[in-house]
Tab-separated table of C-alpha atoms in Angstrom:
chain	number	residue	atom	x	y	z
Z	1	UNK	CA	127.337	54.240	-21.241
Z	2	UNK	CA	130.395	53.799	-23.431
Z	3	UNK	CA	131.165	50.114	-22.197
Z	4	UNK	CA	129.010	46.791	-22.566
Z	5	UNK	CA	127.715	45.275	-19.660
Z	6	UNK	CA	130.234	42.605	-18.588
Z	7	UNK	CA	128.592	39.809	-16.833
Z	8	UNK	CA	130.410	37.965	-13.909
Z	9	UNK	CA	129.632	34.938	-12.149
Z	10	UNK	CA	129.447	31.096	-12.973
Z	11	UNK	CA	128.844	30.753	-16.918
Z	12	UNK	CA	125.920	27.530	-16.157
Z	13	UNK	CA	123.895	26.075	-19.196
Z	14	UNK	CA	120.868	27.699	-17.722
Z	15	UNK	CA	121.510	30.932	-17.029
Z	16	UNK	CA	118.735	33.433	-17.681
Z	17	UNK	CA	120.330	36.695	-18.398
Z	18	UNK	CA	122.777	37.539	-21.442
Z	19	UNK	CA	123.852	40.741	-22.377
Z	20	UNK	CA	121.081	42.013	-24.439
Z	21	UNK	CA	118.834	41.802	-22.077
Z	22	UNK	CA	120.943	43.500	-19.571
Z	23	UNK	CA	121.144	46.186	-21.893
Z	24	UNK	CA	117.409	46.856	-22.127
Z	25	UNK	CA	117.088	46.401	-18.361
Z	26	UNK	CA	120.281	49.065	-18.348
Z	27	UNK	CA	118.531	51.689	-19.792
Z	28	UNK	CA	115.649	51.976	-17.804
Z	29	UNK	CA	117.865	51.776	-14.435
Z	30	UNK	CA	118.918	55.102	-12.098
Z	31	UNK	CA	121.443	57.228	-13.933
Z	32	UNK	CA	124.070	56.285	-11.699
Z	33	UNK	CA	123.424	52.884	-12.502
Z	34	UNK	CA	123.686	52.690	-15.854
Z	35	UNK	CA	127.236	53.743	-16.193
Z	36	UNK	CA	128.400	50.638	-14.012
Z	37	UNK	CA	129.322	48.189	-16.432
Z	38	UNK	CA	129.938	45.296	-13.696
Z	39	UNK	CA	127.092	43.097	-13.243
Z	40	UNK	CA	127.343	40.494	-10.413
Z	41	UNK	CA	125.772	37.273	-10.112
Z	42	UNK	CA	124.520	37.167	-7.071
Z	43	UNK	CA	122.020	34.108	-6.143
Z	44	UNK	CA	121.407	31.521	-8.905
Z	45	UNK	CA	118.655	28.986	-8.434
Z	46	UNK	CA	121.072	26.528	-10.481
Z	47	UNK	CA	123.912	27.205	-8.372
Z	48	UNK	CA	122.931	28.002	-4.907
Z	49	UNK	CA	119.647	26.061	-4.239
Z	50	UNK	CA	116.103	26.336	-4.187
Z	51	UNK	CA	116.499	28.529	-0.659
Z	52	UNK	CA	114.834	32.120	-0.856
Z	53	UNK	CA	116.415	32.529	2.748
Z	54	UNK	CA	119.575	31.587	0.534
Z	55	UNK	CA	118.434	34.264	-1.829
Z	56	UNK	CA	118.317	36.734	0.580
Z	57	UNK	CA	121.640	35.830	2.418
Z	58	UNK	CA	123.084	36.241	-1.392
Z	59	UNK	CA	122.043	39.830	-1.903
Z	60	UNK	CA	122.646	41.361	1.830
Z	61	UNK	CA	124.523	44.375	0.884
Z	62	UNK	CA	128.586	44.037	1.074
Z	63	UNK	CA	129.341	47.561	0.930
Z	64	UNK	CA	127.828	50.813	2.123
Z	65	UNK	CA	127.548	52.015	-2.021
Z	66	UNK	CA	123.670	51.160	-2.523
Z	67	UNK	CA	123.615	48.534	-5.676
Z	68	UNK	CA	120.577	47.959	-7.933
Z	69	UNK	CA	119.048	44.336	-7.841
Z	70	UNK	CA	118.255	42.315	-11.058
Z	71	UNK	CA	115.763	39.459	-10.168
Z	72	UNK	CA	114.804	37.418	-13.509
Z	73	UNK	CA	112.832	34.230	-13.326
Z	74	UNK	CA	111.879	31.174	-16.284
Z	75	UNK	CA	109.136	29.681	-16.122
Z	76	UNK	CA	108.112	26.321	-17.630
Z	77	UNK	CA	107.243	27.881	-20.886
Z	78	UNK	CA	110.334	29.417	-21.456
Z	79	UNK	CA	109.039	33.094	-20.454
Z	80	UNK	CA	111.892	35.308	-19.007
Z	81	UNK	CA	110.306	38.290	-16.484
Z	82	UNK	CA	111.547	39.776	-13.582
Z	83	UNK	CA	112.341	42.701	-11.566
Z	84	UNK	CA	114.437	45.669	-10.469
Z	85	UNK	CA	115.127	47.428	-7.056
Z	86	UNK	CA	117.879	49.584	-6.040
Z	87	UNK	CA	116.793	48.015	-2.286
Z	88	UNK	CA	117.927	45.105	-1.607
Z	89	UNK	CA	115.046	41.792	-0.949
Z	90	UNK	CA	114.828	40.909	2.306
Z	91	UNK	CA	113.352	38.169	4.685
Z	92	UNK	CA	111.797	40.428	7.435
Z	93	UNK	CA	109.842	43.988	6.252
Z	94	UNK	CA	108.044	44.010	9.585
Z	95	UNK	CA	104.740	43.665	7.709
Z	96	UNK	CA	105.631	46.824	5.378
Z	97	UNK	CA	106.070	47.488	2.039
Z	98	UNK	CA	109.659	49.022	1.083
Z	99	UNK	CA	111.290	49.942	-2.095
Z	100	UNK	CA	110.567	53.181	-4.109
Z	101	UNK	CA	109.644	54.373	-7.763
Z	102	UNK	CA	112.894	53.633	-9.064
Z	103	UNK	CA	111.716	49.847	-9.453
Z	104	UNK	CA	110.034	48.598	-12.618
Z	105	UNK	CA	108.821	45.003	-13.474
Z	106	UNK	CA	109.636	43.584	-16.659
Z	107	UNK	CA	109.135	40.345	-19.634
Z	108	UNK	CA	111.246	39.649	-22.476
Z	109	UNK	CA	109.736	37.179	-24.777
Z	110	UNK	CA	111.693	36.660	-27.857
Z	111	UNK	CA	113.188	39.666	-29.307
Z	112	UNK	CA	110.369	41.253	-27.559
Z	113	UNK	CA	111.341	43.419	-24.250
Z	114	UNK	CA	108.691	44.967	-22.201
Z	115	UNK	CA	108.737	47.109	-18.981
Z	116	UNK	CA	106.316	48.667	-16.349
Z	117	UNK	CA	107.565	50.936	-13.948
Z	118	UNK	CA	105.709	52.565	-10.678
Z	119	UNK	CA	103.012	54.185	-11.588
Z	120	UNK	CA	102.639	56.165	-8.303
Z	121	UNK	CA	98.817	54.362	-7.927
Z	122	UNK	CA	100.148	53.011	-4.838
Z	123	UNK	CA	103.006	52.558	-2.536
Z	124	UNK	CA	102.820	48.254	-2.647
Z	125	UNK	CA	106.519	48.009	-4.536
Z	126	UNK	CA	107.967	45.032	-2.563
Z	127	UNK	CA	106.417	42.607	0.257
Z	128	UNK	CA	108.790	39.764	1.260
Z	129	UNK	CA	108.710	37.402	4.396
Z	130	UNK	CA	110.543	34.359	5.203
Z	131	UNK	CA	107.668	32.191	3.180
Z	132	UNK	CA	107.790	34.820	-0.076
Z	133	UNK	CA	108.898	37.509	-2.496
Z	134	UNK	CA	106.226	40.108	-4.202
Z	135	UNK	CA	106.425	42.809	-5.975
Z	136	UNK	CA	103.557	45.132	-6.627
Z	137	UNK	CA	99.959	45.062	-5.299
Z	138	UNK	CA	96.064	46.108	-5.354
Z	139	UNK	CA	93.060	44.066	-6.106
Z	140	UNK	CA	94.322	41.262	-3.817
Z	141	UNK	CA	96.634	40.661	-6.015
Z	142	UNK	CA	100.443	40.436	-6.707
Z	143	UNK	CA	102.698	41.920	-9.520
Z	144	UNK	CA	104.929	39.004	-8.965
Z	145	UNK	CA	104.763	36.553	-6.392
Z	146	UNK	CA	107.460	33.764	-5.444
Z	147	UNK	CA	107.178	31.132	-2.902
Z	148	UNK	CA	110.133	30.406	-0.257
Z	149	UNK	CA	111.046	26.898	-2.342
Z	150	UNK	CA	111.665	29.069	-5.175
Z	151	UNK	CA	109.147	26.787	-7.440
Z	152	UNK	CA	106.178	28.380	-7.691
Z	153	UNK	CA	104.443	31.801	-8.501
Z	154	UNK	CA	101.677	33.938	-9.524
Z	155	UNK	CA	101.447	37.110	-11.540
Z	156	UNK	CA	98.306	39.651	-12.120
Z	157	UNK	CA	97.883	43.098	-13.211
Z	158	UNK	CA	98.139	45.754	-10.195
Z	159	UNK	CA	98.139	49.567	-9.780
Z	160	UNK	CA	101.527	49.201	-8.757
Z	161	UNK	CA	103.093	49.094	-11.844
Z	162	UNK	CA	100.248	48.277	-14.012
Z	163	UNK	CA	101.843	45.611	-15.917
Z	164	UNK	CA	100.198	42.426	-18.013
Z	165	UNK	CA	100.587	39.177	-16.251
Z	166	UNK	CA	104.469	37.821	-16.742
Z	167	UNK	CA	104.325	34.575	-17.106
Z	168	UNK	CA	104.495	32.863	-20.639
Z	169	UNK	CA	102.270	30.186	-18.380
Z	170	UNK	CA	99.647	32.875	-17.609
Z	171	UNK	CA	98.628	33.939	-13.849
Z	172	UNK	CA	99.949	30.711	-12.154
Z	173	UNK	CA	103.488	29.364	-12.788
Z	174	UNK	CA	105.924	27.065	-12.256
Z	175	UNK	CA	109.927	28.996	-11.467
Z	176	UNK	CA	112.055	26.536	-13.324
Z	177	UNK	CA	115.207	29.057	-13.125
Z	178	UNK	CA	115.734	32.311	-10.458
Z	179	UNK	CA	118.469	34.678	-10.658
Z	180	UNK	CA	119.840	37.952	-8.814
Z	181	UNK	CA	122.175	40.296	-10.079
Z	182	UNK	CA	123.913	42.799	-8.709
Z	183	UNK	CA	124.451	45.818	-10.410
């Protein structure tokens, strides 16, 4: 990983990730991952609507080379978290989970970055319908949850990934900002 991460798409006042973060979100990506440089903008919340079906038309895969998928959210506190997959979100899983150990959940709060990868507990990585977006799962409860108007979500501690709730707000938040990038 000789080169910085260069990040391309629209340059907004709001945009959630810079290129520190991408770094620490870099290093805990697939090999093959982390010597791509390009990161893509794919689906801003600022600059293509509050539309998760817009979210997932965004990230359909262009090519046949599998990306990675950034997903990083801010709530009303300020609190950056969010997500990686090397599979990209989609609006119909046919009631099944999907996505594989390669994903990890993550928070950066102040200088402060923090991960949680699959654990292996279970095999609950990523739910999505038309209506939401989750990640992890157990207890009756969601890693990361996101509705379809992109506005609200939840976060708890799961076997999935066994990660401390997200939000800066606590289990229950409000999205203020929603980003995909693709890697």
């Amino acid at each position: 990983m000789n080169h910085q991460v260069s990040l391309e798409g629209p340059q907004t006042k709001n945009r959630i990730l810079n290129t520190e973060l991408a770094e620490n979100i870099r290093h805990l990506m697939p090999m093959r991952l982390q010597v791509s440089s390009k990161w893509e903008q794919a689906y801003s919340l600022e600059g293509n609507g509050a539309s998760l079906r817009t979210l997932y038309d965004q990230v359909r895969p262009k090519t046949k080379y599998q990306h990675g998928y950034v997903l990083l959210l801010r709530d009303s506190l300020g609190g950056v978290f969010g997500a990686y997959s090397n599979t990209p979100f989609k609006a119909e899983t046919g009631g099944h989970f999907y996505g594989n150990a390669d994903s990890f959940l993550f928070k950066a709060t102040g200088d402060r970055f923090e991960a949680f990868p699959y654990t292996g507990e279970n095999d609950f990585v990523i739910f999505s319908t038309p209506k939401f977006l989750s990640f992890g799962g157990g207890d009756g409860h969601y890693s990361l949850w996101m509705d379809d108007n992109l506005d609200k979500g939840v976060s708890y501690r799961t076997p999935t990934f066994g990660n401390e709730v997200l939000s800066a707000e606590g289990s229950k938040f409000h999205i203020v900002a929603v980003e995909v990038w693709r890697v």
